[in-house]
Amino acid sequence: PCCHNARALRRPDGTLLPVPYDFDQTGVVNPEYAMPNERMGIRTVTQRKFRGQCRPAELTSASIALLREKRDAIRALFESQAGLPPARVRRALAFLDGFYTWAGDPKRVAKTLAADCAKTAR
């Protein structure tokens, strides 16, 4: 009951260590049990919906540029993770690639964020 999306594990010395999980990346993980929140207006957990804070376009562009710069490192996290089934890695990378396709189209980014920010402001 102490923690949302975290578990408290007790270390041998008795101290508690919070271990967080579920970083709002359900779409990239796409677990079999995941169901979309009907308030979000999406049909699947892999359907993207911007839920962040609405920011000026220049901040959005800077954030996207940083993520583009880190693309190979993000991919490597999945590709190098021991124990992940190859099919799951492929699906996760395809989901991530979808973001980069979207992010590579500034007009589409602006249109999507403007629509989602307008809905959030209501």
Coordinates of C-alpha atoms in Angstrom, one line a residue:
P1 CA 0.0 0.0 0.0
C2 CA 3.0 2.4 0.3
C3 CA 3.9 2.7 -3.3
H4 CA 2.3 3.2 -6.7
N5 CA 4.2 1.2 -9.3
A6 CA 6.9 0.3 -6.9
R7 CA 7.7 -2.5 -4.5
A8 CA 9.6 -2.2 -1.3
L9 CA 12.3 -4.9 -0.9
R10 CA 14.0 -5.5 2.3
R11 CA 17.8 -5.7 2.2
P12 CA 19.7 -8.1 4.4
D13 CA 20.6 -5.2 6.7
G14 CA 16.9 -4.4 7.2
T15 CA 16.7 -1.3 5.1
L16 CA 14.0 -1.0 2.5
L17 CA 14.8 -0.4 -1.2
P18 CA 12.1 0.9 -3.4
V19 CA 12.1 -0.8 -6.8
P20 CA 10.0 1.2 -9.3
Y21 CA 8.4 -0.4 -12.4
D22 CA 6.0 0.6 -15.2
F23 CA 7.4 3.9 -16.4
D24 CA 4.4 4.6 -18.6
Q25 CA 6.0 2.6 -21.4
T26 CA 3.2 0.0 -21.7
G27 CA 3.2 0.4 -25.4
V28 CA 6.8 -0.6 -25.9
V29 CA 6.5 -3.5 -23.5
N30 CA 3.0 -4.5 -24.7
P31 CA 2.2 -7.1 -22.0
E32 CA -0.6 -9.5 -22.8
Y33 CA -2.6 -8.4 -19.8
A34 CA -2.5 -4.7 -20.6
M35 CA -5.8 -2.9 -21.2
P36 CA -6.1 0.7 -22.3
N37 CA -7.8 3.1 -19.9
E38 CA -11.1 3.9 -21.5
R39 CA -10.8 7.5 -20.4
M40 CA -7.8 7.9 -22.7
G41 CA -9.8 7.3 -25.9
I42 CA -7.5 4.7 -27.3
R43 CA -8.2 1.1 -28.3
T44 CA -4.8 -0.5 -27.6
V45 CA -1.9 0.2 -25.3
T46 CA 0.3 0.5 -28.4
Q47 CA -1.8 3.4 -29.7
R48 CA 0.1 6.6 -28.9
K49 CA -1.5 9.5 -27.0
F50 CA 0.4 12.5 -25.7
R51 CA -0.2 13.0 -22.0
G52 CA 2.7 15.2 -21.1
Q53 CA 2.8 18.8 -20.2
C54 CA 2.1 21.1 -23.2
R55 CA 5.3 23.1 -23.9
P56 CA 6.4 25.7 -26.5
A57 CA 7.4 24.2 -29.8
E58 CA 11.0 25.0 -29.4
L59 CA 11.2 22.9 -26.2
T60 CA 9.4 20.1 -27.9
S61 CA 11.9 20.3 -30.8
A62 CA 14.8 20.2 -28.4
S63 CA 13.4 17.2 -26.6
I64 CA 12.9 15.3 -29.8
A65 CA 16.4 16.2 -31.0
L66 CA 17.8 14.8 -27.7
L67 CA 15.8 11.6 -28.2
R68 CA 17.0 11.3 -31.8
E69 CA 20.6 11.7 -30.6
K70 CA 20.0 8.9 -28.1
R71 CA 18.3 6.6 -30.6
D72 CA 21.1 4.1 -31.0
A73 CA 21.7 3.9 -27.3
I74 CA 18.0 3.3 -26.6
R75 CA 17.9 0.5 -29.3
A76 CA 21.0 -1.0 -27.8
L77 CA 19.2 -1.4 -24.4
F78 CA 16.8 -3.8 -26.0
E79 CA 19.2 -5.5 -28.3
S80 CA 21.7 -6.2 -25.5
Q81 CA 19.3 -7.3 -22.9
A82 CA 19.9 -11.0 -22.1
G83 CA 16.8 -13.2 -21.9
L84 CA 14.5 -11.1 -24.0
P85 CA 12.9 -13.2 -26.7
P86 CA 14.0 -12.0 -30.2
A87 CA 10.3 -11.5 -31.2
R88 CA 9.7 -9.2 -28.2
V89 CA 12.8 -7.2 -29.0
R90 CA 11.7 -6.8 -32.7
R91 CA 8.2 -5.6 -31.5
A92 CA 9.7 -3.2 -29.0
L93 CA 12.1 -1.8 -31.6
A94 CA 9.3 -1.5 -34.2
F95 CA 7.2 0.5 -31.6
L96 CA 10.2 2.8 -30.9
D97 CA 10.8 3.2 -34.6
G98 CA 7.2 4.4 -35.0
F99 CA 8.0 7.2 -32.6
Y100 CA 11.0 8.2 -34.6
T101 CA 9.0 8.2 -37.8
W102 CA 6.4 10.4 -36.2
A103 CA 9.1 12.7 -34.6
G104 CA 10.8 13.1 -38.0
D105 CA 7.7 14.9 -39.4
P106 CA 7.6 18.4 -37.7
K107 CA 4.2 19.2 -39.2
R108 CA 2.7 15.9 -37.9
V109 CA 4.3 16.5 -34.4
A110 CA 2.8 20.0 -34.3
K111 CA -0.6 18.8 -35.4
T112 CA -0.7 15.9 -32.9
L113 CA 0.5 17.9 -29.9
A114 CA -1.8 20.9 -30.7
A115 CA -4.8 18.6 -30.8
D116 CA -3.9 16.7 -27.6
C117 CA -2.9 19.9 -25.8
A118 CA -6.2 21.5 -26.8
K119 CA -8.1 18.5 -25.4
T120 CA -6.1 18.6 -22.2
A121 CA -6.8 22.3 -21.7
R122 CA -10.6 21.8 -21.8

